[in-house]
Short mmCIF file of the C-alpha atoms (twelve columns), coordinates in Angstrom:
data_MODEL
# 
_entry.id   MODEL 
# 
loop_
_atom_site.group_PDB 
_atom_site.id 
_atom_site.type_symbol 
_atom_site.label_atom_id 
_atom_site.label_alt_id 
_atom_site.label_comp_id 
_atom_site.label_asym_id 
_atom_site.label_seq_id 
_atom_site.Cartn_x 
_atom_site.Cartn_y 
_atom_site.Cartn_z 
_atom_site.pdbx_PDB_model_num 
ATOM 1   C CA . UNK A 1   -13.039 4.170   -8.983  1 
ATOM 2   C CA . UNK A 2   -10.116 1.806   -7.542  1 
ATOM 3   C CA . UNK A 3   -7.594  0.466   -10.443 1 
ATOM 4   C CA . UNK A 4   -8.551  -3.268  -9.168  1 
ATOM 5   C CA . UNK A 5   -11.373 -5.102  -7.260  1 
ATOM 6   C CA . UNK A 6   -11.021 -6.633  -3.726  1 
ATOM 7   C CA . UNK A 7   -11.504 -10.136 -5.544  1 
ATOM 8   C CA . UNK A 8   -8.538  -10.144 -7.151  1 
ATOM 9   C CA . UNK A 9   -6.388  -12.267 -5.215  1 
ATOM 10  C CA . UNK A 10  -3.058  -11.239 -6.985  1 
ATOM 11  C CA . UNK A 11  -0.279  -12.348 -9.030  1 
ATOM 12  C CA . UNK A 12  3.117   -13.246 -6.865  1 
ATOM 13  C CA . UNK A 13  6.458   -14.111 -7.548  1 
ATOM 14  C CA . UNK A 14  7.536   -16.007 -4.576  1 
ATOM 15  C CA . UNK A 15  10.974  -16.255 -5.492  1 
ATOM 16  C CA . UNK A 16  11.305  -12.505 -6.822  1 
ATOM 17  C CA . UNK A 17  13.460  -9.853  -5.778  1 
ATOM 18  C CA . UNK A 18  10.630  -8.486  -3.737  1 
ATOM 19  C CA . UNK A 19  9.249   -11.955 -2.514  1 
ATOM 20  C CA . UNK A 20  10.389  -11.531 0.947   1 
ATOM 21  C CA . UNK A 21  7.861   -8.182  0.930   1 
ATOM 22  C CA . UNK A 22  4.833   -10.099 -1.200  1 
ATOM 23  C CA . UNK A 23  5.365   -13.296 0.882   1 
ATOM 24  C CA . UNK A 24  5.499   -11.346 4.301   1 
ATOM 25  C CA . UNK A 25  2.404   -9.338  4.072   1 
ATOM 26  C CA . UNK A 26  0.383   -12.669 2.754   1 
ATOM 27  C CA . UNK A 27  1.622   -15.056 5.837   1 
ATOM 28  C CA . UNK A 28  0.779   -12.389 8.259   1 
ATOM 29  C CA . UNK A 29  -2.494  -11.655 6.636   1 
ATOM 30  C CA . UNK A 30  -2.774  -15.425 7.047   1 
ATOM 31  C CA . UNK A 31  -2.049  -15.780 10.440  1 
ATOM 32  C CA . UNK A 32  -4.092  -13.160 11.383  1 
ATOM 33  C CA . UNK A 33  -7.129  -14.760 9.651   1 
ATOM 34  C CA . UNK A 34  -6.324  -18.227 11.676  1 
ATOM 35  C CA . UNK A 35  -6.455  -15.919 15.068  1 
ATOM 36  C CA . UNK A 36  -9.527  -15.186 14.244  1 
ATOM 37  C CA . UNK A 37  -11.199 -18.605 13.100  1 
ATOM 38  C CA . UNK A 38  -9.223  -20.296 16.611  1 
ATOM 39  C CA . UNK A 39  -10.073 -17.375 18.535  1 
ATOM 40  C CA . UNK A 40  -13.671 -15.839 17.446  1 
ATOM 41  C CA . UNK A 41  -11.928 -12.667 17.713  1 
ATOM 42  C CA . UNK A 42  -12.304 -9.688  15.635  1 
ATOM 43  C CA . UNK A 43  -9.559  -8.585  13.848  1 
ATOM 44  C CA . UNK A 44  -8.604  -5.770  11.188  1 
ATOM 45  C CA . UNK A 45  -6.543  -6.496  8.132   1 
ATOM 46  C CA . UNK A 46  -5.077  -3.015  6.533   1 
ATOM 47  C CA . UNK A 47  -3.279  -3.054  3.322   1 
ATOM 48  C CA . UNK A 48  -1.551  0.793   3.751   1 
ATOM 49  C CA . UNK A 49  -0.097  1.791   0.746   1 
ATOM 50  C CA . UNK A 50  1.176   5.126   -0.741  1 
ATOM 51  C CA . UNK A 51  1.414   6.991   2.203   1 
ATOM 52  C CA . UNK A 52  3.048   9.921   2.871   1 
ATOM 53  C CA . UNK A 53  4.020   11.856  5.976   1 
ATOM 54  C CA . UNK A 54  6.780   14.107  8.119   1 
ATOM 55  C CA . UNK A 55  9.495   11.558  7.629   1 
ATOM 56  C CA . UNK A 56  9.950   10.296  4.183   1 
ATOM 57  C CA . UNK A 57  13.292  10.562  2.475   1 
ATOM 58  C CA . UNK A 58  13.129  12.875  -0.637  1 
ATOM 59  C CA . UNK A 59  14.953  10.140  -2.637  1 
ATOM 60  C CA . UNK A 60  13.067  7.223   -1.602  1 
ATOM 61  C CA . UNK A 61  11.571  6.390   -4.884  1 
ATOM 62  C CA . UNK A 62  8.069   6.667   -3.846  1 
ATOM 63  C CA . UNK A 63  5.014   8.771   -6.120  1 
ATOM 64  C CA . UNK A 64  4.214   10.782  -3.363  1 
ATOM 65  C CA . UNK A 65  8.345   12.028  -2.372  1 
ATOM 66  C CA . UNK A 66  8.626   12.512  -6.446  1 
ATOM 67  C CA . UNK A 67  5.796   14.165  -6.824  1 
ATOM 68  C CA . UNK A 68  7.010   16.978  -4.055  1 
ATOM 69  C CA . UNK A 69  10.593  16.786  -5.461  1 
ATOM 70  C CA . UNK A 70  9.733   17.557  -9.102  1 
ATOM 71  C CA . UNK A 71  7.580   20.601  -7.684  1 
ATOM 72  C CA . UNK A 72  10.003  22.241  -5.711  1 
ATOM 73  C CA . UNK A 73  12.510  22.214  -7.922  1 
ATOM 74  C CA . UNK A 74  10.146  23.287  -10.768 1 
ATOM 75  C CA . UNK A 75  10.536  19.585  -12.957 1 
ATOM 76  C CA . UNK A 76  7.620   18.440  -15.063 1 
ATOM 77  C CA . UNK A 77  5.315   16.093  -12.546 1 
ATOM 78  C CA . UNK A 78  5.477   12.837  -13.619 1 
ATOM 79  C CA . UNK A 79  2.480   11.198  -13.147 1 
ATOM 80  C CA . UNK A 80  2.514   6.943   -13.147 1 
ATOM 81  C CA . UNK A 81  -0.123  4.636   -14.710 1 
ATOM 82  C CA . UNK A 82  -1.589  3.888   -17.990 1 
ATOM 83  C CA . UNK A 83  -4.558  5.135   -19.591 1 
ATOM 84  C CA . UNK A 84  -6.310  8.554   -20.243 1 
ATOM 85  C CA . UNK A 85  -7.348  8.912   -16.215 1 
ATOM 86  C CA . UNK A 86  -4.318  7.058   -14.167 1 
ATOM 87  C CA . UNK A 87  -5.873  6.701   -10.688 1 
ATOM 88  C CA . UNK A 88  -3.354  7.026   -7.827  1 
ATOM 89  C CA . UNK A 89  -4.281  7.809   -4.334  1 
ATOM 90  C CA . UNK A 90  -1.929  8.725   -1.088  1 
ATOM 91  C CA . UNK A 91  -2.706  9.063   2.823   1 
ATOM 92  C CA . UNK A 92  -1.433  10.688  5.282   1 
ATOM 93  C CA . UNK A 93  0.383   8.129   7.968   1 
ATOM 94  C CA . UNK A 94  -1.353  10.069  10.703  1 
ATOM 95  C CA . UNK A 95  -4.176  9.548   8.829   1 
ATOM 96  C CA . UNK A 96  -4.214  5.851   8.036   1 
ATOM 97  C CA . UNK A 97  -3.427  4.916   11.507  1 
ATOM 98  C CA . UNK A 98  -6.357  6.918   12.770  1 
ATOM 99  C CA . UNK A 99  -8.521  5.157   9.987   1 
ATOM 100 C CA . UNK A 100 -7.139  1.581   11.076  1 
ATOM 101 C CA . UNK A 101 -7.539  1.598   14.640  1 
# 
């Protein structure tokens, strides 16, 4: 189960506080994807998210860093999303770049 389909082709704010993030990822993604048309050349397009790993700031704000936080200090886990089964998943950066390459 995955909270959203691969054909949805999102909802962006291009003049958001984050647009510079949103915007970023979709012109390289686009870029990329002219490459490859020019080019005939296979390429990979990741989209890494939630990932975890031996250098994250406990304070970043992230699920994965507040999730350990809350544990070790014995807090109630919050856990995000809506609904009676929230689905969240998280990778290991080690992991993700083994999976991508």
């Amino acid at each position: 189960m995955h909270p959203q389909t691969e054909a949805y082709w999102g909802n962006v704010n291009p003049i958001g506080i984050r647009s510079c993030y949103d915007e970023g990822k979709r012109a390289s993604e686009t870029l990329m994807m002219d490459y490859h048309r020019q080019n005939r050349v296979d390429i990979k397009i990741v989209r890494i998210f939630n990932t975890y790993g031996p250098r994250m700031l406990k304070n970043d704000g992230r699920v994965v860093s507040n999730f350990i936080v809350q544990a070790l200090k014995g807090h109630d886990i919050t856990v995000y999303g809506e609904g009676p089964r929230p689905v969240r998943s998280a990778m290991l950066t080690t992991w993700s770049t083994a999976w991508s390459g």
